[in-house]
Amino acid sequence: MGEQFVEYYYKTFDSNRADLAGLYGQDSMLTFEAAPCQGVANIVTKLQDLPFQRVEHQVTTLDAQPADTTTGAILVIVSGVLLVEEEKRPMSFAQTFQLKPREGSYYVFNDIFRLVYPAA
Amino acid sequence: MGEQFVEYYYKTFDSNRADLAGLYGQDSMLTFEAAPCQGVANIVTKLQDLPFQRVEHQVTTLDAQPADTTTGAILVIVSGVLLVEEEKRPMSFAQTFQLKPREGSYYVFNDIFRLVYPAA
């Protein structure tokens, strides 16, 4: 489940960010590099307004844990590499999602994205 | 809340890992560099068996979001730098916690730790 989601999420992010709307809901939260927003419309606007056109996510690690054994919610944690147009240097990132069940599938309730800079 | 927890967690980790036992419960999950374990005893054993004696966590970023508006659970996401004895090079890490309410306080239900290597 985690792998399928992550593959779909970054493929969609890297090809047509507007299509990510289907993965969020009215109560979804995104904190992108410390900037918070809430709700599918605000989140998709934020993602579309990011100052790059071409972007590629490469997943390095993927971890998943049950976030709530009663509801079936899942935590999915990704680390990887981000390649942005005109940047010669790839950047490391870490992203945490909580996926909650919705109508036989899942949607993103929590989404926290951070670039991770080299330690030294 | 997130900041207090993070400060206490790493201070305790870096001074006496056995004292972290009070922060976990029987249903807590830890995935440390892809190795999973569950329950306070297994988790504390895992943390104590890590192959270093002296360690220092420096927190670079801290994000928090409500993980469940009904129960009051919280997601706390940290990125930072790990300094381990005898290692000349600091390493970047990312760690995600889900804190759930327990007896007027919180405990760690989910804990996922990853080193994050430089992208290039």
Short mmCIF file of C-alpha atoms in Angstrom, two decimals:
data_model
loop_
_atom_site.label_atom_id
_atom_site.label_comp_id
_atom_site.label_asym_id
_atom_site.label_seq_id
_atom_site.Cartn_x
_atom_site.Cartn_y
_atom_site.Cartn_z
CA MET A 1 0.00 0.00 0.00
CA GLY A 2 2.71 2.48 1.00
CA GLU A 3 4.75 1.70 -2.10
CA GLN A 4 1.81 2.05 -4.46
CA PHE A 5 0.87 5.36 -2.92
CA VAL A 6 4.39 6.75 -3.05
CA GLU A 7 4.90 5.69 -6.66
CA TYR A 8 1.61 7.28 -7.71
CA TYR A 9 2.15 10.40 -5.63
CA TYR A 10 5.55 11.36 -7.05
CA LYS A 11 4.69 10.31 -10.60
CA THR A 12 1.69 12.62 -10.42
CA PHE A 13 3.65 15.40 -8.68
CA ASP A 14 6.33 15.25 -11.36
CA SER A 15 3.92 15.14 -14.32
CA ASN A 16 0.82 17.17 -13.37
CA ARG A 17 0.58 18.56 -9.85
CA ALA A 18 -3.10 19.54 -10.30
CA ASP A 19 -4.00 15.85 -10.35
CA LEU A 20 -2.85 15.53 -6.74
CA ALA A 21 -6.19 17.12 -5.75
CA GLY A 22 -7.77 13.66 -5.72
CA LEU A 23 -5.41 12.56 -2.94
CA TYR A 24 -6.33 15.28 -0.43
CA GLY A 25 -9.52 16.28 1.41
CA GLN A 26 -11.02 19.31 3.12
CA ASP A 27 -9.29 18.45 6.40
CA SER A 28 -5.88 17.60 4.91
CA MET A 29 -2.84 19.48 6.21
CA LEU A 30 0.38 20.29 4.37
CA THR A 31 3.48 21.79 5.95
CA PHE A 32 5.91 22.49 3.13
CA GLU A 33 9.26 23.81 4.31
CA ALA A 34 7.58 25.14 7.47
CA ALA A 35 4.73 26.85 5.57
CA PRO A 36 1.38 25.38 6.65
CA CYS A 37 -1.84 25.17 4.65
CA GLN A 38 -5.06 23.21 4.95
CA GLY A 39 -7.71 21.86 2.60
CA VAL A 40 -7.42 20.41 -0.86
CA ALA A 41 -7.77 23.73 -2.73
CA ASN A 42 -5.09 25.53 -0.69
CA ILE A 43 -2.74 22.56 -0.85
CA VAL A 44 -2.97 22.13 -4.60
CA THR A 45 -2.53 25.87 -5.12
CA LYS A 46 0.56 25.79 -2.90
CA LEU A 47 2.04 22.84 -4.81
CA GLN A 48 1.28 24.38 -8.19
CA ASP A 49 2.80 27.69 -7.16
CA LEU A 50 6.16 26.15 -6.24
CA PRO A 51 8.77 28.01 -8.28
CA PHE A 52 9.76 25.27 -10.69
CA GLN A 53 8.14 23.66 -13.70
CA ARG A 54 10.10 20.47 -14.09
CA VAL A 55 10.86 18.37 -11.04
CA GLU A 56 11.81 14.78 -10.41
CA HIS A 57 11.56 12.89 -7.10
CA GLN A 58 13.77 9.84 -6.63
CA VAL A 59 12.80 7.71 -3.64
CA THR A 60 15.71 6.38 -1.58
CA THR A 61 13.94 4.94 1.48
CA LEU A 62 10.33 4.15 2.27
CA ASP A 63 9.03 3.19 5.72
CA ALA A 64 5.45 2.49 6.77
CA GLN A 65 3.75 1.82 10.09
CA PRO A 66 0.11 1.52 11.15
CA ALA A 67 -0.87 4.91 12.58
CA ASP A 68 -4.11 3.71 14.14
CA THR A 69 -4.97 0.05 14.43
CA THR A 70 -8.68 0.84 14.82
CA THR A 71 -9.18 2.98 11.74
CA GLY A 72 -6.51 1.49 9.47
CA ALA A 73 -4.65 4.78 9.02
CA ILE A 74 -1.03 4.43 7.87
CA LEU A 75 2.13 6.47 8.29
CA VAL A 76 4.37 6.56 5.22
CA ILE A 77 7.81 8.14 5.49
CA VAL A 78 9.96 8.79 2.45
CA SER A 79 13.47 10.07 2.03
CA GLY A 80 14.93 10.74 -1.36
CA VAL A 81 16.43 13.11 -3.84
CA LEU A 82 14.80 16.05 -5.59
CA LEU A 83 16.00 17.21 -8.98
CA VAL A 84 14.73 20.61 -10.05
CA GLU A 85 15.25 22.21 -13.45
CA GLU A 86 18.27 24.45 -13.79
CA GLU A 87 19.63 23.21 -10.47
CA LYS A 88 22.75 21.27 -11.11
CA ARG A 89 22.76 19.94 -7.58
CA PRO A 90 20.21 17.38 -6.43
CA MET A 91 18.78 17.98 -2.93
CA SER A 92 17.82 15.47 -0.25
CA PHE A 93 14.30 15.56 1.13
CA ALA A 94 12.21 13.83 3.78
CA GLN A 95 8.43 13.62 3.61
CA THR A 96 5.92 12.15 6.06
CA PHE A 97 2.36 11.26 5.08
CA GLN A 98 -0.49 9.99 7.17
CA LEU A 99 -2.98 8.18 4.93
CA LYS A 100 -6.50 7.74 6.28
CA PRO A 101 -9.18 5.49 4.82
CA ARG A 102 -11.83 7.15 2.65
CA GLU A 103 -14.47 5.42 0.54
CA GLY A 104 -12.61 2.19 0.05
CA SER A 105 -9.30 3.93 -0.60
CA TYR A 106 -7.02 6.36 1.24
CA TYR A 107 -6.40 10.07 1.28
CA VAL A 108 -3.57 12.20 2.64
CA PHE A 109 -4.50 13.65 6.04
CA ASN A 110 -0.98 14.80 7.05
CA ASP A 111 1.79 15.85 4.68
CA ILE A 112 5.06 17.29 5.97
CA PHE A 113 7.86 18.05 3.52
CA ARG A 114 11.40 19.17 4.33
CA LEU A 115 14.62 19.54 2.41
CA VAL A 116 17.46 17.93 4.37
CA TYR A 117 20.80 19.63 3.98
CA PRO A 118 24.11 17.82 4.25
CA ALA A 119 25.40 17.76 7.81
CA ALA A 120 28.90 18.87 6.93
CA MET B 1 4.18 20.30 23.09
CA GLY B 2 6.23 19.06 20.13
CA GLU B 3 9.23 21.15 21.16
CA GLN B 4 9.12 20.01 24.79
CA PHE B 5 8.92 16.39 23.72
CA VAL B 6 11.76 16.68 21.23
CA GLU B 7 14.02 18.46 23.70
CA TYR B 8 13.37 15.83 26.36
CA TYR B 9 13.63 12.91 23.96
CA TYR B 10 17.08 13.75 22.57
CA LYS B 11 18.44 14.95 25.89
CA THR B 12 17.46 11.58 27.37
CA PHE B 13 18.69 9.63 24.34
CA ASP B 14 22.06 11.35 24.52
CA SER B 15 22.49 10.93 28.29
CA ASN B 16 20.80 7.66 29.32
CA ARG B 17 18.89 5.72 26.68
CA ALA B 18 17.34 3.37 29.26
CA ASP B 19 15.26 6.30 30.55
CA LEU B 20 13.43 6.43 27.19
CA ALA B 21 11.38 3.44 28.41
CA GLY B 22 8.92 5.83 30.04
CA LEU B 23 8.07 7.35 26.66
CA TYR B 24 6.98 4.10 24.97
CA GLY B 25 4.24 1.55 25.57
CA GLN B 26 3.43 -2.07 24.78
CA ASP B 27 1.96 -1.16 21.39
CA SER B 28 4.70 1.30 20.38
CA MET B 29 6.51 0.70 17.10
CA LEU B 30 10.06 1.65 16.16
CA THR B 31 11.56 1.35 12.70
CA PHE B 32 15.24 2.22 13.01
CA GLU B 33 17.10 2.26 9.70
CA ALA B 34 14.50 -0.19 8.29
CA ALA B 35 14.73 -2.58 11.27
CA PRO B 36 11.31 -2.87 12.94
CA CYS B 37 10.56 -3.68 16.57
CA GLN B 38 7.55 -3.35 18.83
CA GLY B 39 6.89 -2.88 22.53
CA VAL B 40 8.75 -0.85 25.12
CA ALA B 41 11.19 -3.64 26.12
CA ASN B 42 12.24 -4.46 22.55
CA ILE B 43 12.54 -0.81 21.63
CA VAL B 44 14.71 0.12 24.58
CA THR B 45 16.91 -2.94 24.02
CA LYS B 46 17.30 -1.92 20.38
CA LEU B 47 18.24 1.64 21.29
CA GLN B 48 20.68 0.52 23.99
CA ASP B 49 22.32 -1.96 21.64
CA LEU B 50 23.15 0.67 19.04
CA PRO B 51 26.88 0.47 18.45
CA PHE B 52 27.95 3.74 20.01
CA GLN B 53 28.25 5.02 23.56
CA ARG B 54 28.40 8.75 23.10
CA VAL B 55 25.96 10.41 20.73
CA GLU B 56 24.60 13.90 20.27
CA HIS B 57 21.47 14.91 18.36
CA GLN B 58 21.26 18.47 17.09
CA VAL B 59 17.77 19.45 15.93
CA THR B 60 17.65 21.51 12.73
CA THR B 61 13.92 21.51 11.92
CA LEU B 62 10.81 20.57 13.86
CA ASP B 63 7.31 20.27 12.39
CA ALA B 64 4.12 19.21 14.13
CA GLN B 65 0.57 18.52 12.96
CA PRO B 66 -2.51 17.06 14.65
CA ALA B 67 -2.63 13.38 13.67
CA ASP B 68 -6.18 12.83 14.89
CA THR B 69 -8.47 15.65 15.84
CA THR B 70 -10.68 13.33 17.91
CA THR B 71 -8.02 11.74 20.12
CA GLY B 72 -5.50 14.58 20.25
CA ALA B 73 -2.66 12.53 18.77
CA ILE B 74 0.19 14.57 17.28
CA LEU B 75 2.73 14.01 14.53
CA VAL B 76 6.19 15.40 15.27
CA ILE B 77 8.80 15.40 12.52
CA VAL B 78 12.43 16.26 13.18
CA SER B 79 15.42 16.67 10.95
CA GLY B 80 18.85 17.25 12.33
CA VAL B 81 22.42 16.20 12.73
CA LEU B 82 23.81 13.19 14.57
CA LEU B 83 27.28 13.25 16.06
CA VAL B 84 28.65 9.86 17.07
CA GLU B 85 31.88 9.25 18.93
CA GLU B 86 34.90 8.56 16.78
CA GLU B 87 33.03 9.66 13.68
CA LYS B 88 34.59 12.81 12.37
CA ARG B 89 31.69 13.43 10.03
CA PRO B 90 28.26 14.43 11.35
CA MET B 91 25.32 12.69 9.66
CA SER B 92 21.89 14.07 8.79
CA PHE B 93 18.83 12.27 10.10
CA ALA B 94 15.05 12.47 9.84
CA GLN B 95 12.75 11.10 12.52
CA THR B 96 8.95 10.93 12.65
CA PHE B 97 7.01 10.40 15.88
CA GLN B 98 3.34 9.98 16.47
CA LEU B 99 2.51 10.91 20.07
CA LYS B 100 -0.75 9.58 21.49
CA PRO B 101 -2.41 10.71 24.73
CA ARG B 102 -1.88 8.48 27.77
CA GLU B 103 -2.86 9.30 31.33
CA GLY B 104 -2.72 13.05 31.02
CA SER B 105 0.48 12.98 29.01
CA TYR B 106 1.69 11.46 25.74
CA TYR B 107 3.62 8.41 24.65
CA VAL B 108 5.36 7.49 21.42
CA PHE B 109 3.14 5.22 19.33
CA ASN B 110 5.13 5.49 16.07
CA ASP B 111 8.87 6.14 15.77
CA ILE B 112 10.65 6.00 12.42
CA PHE B 113 14.32 6.94 12.21
CA ARG B 114 16.45 7.29 9.07
CA LEU B 115 19.84 8.65 8.28
CA VAL B 116 19.64 10.93 5.24
CA TYR B 117 22.68 10.89 3.02
CA PRO B 118 23.78 13.86 0.93
CA ALA B 119 22.19 13.81 -2.51
CA ALA B 120 25.41 14.41 -4.40
#
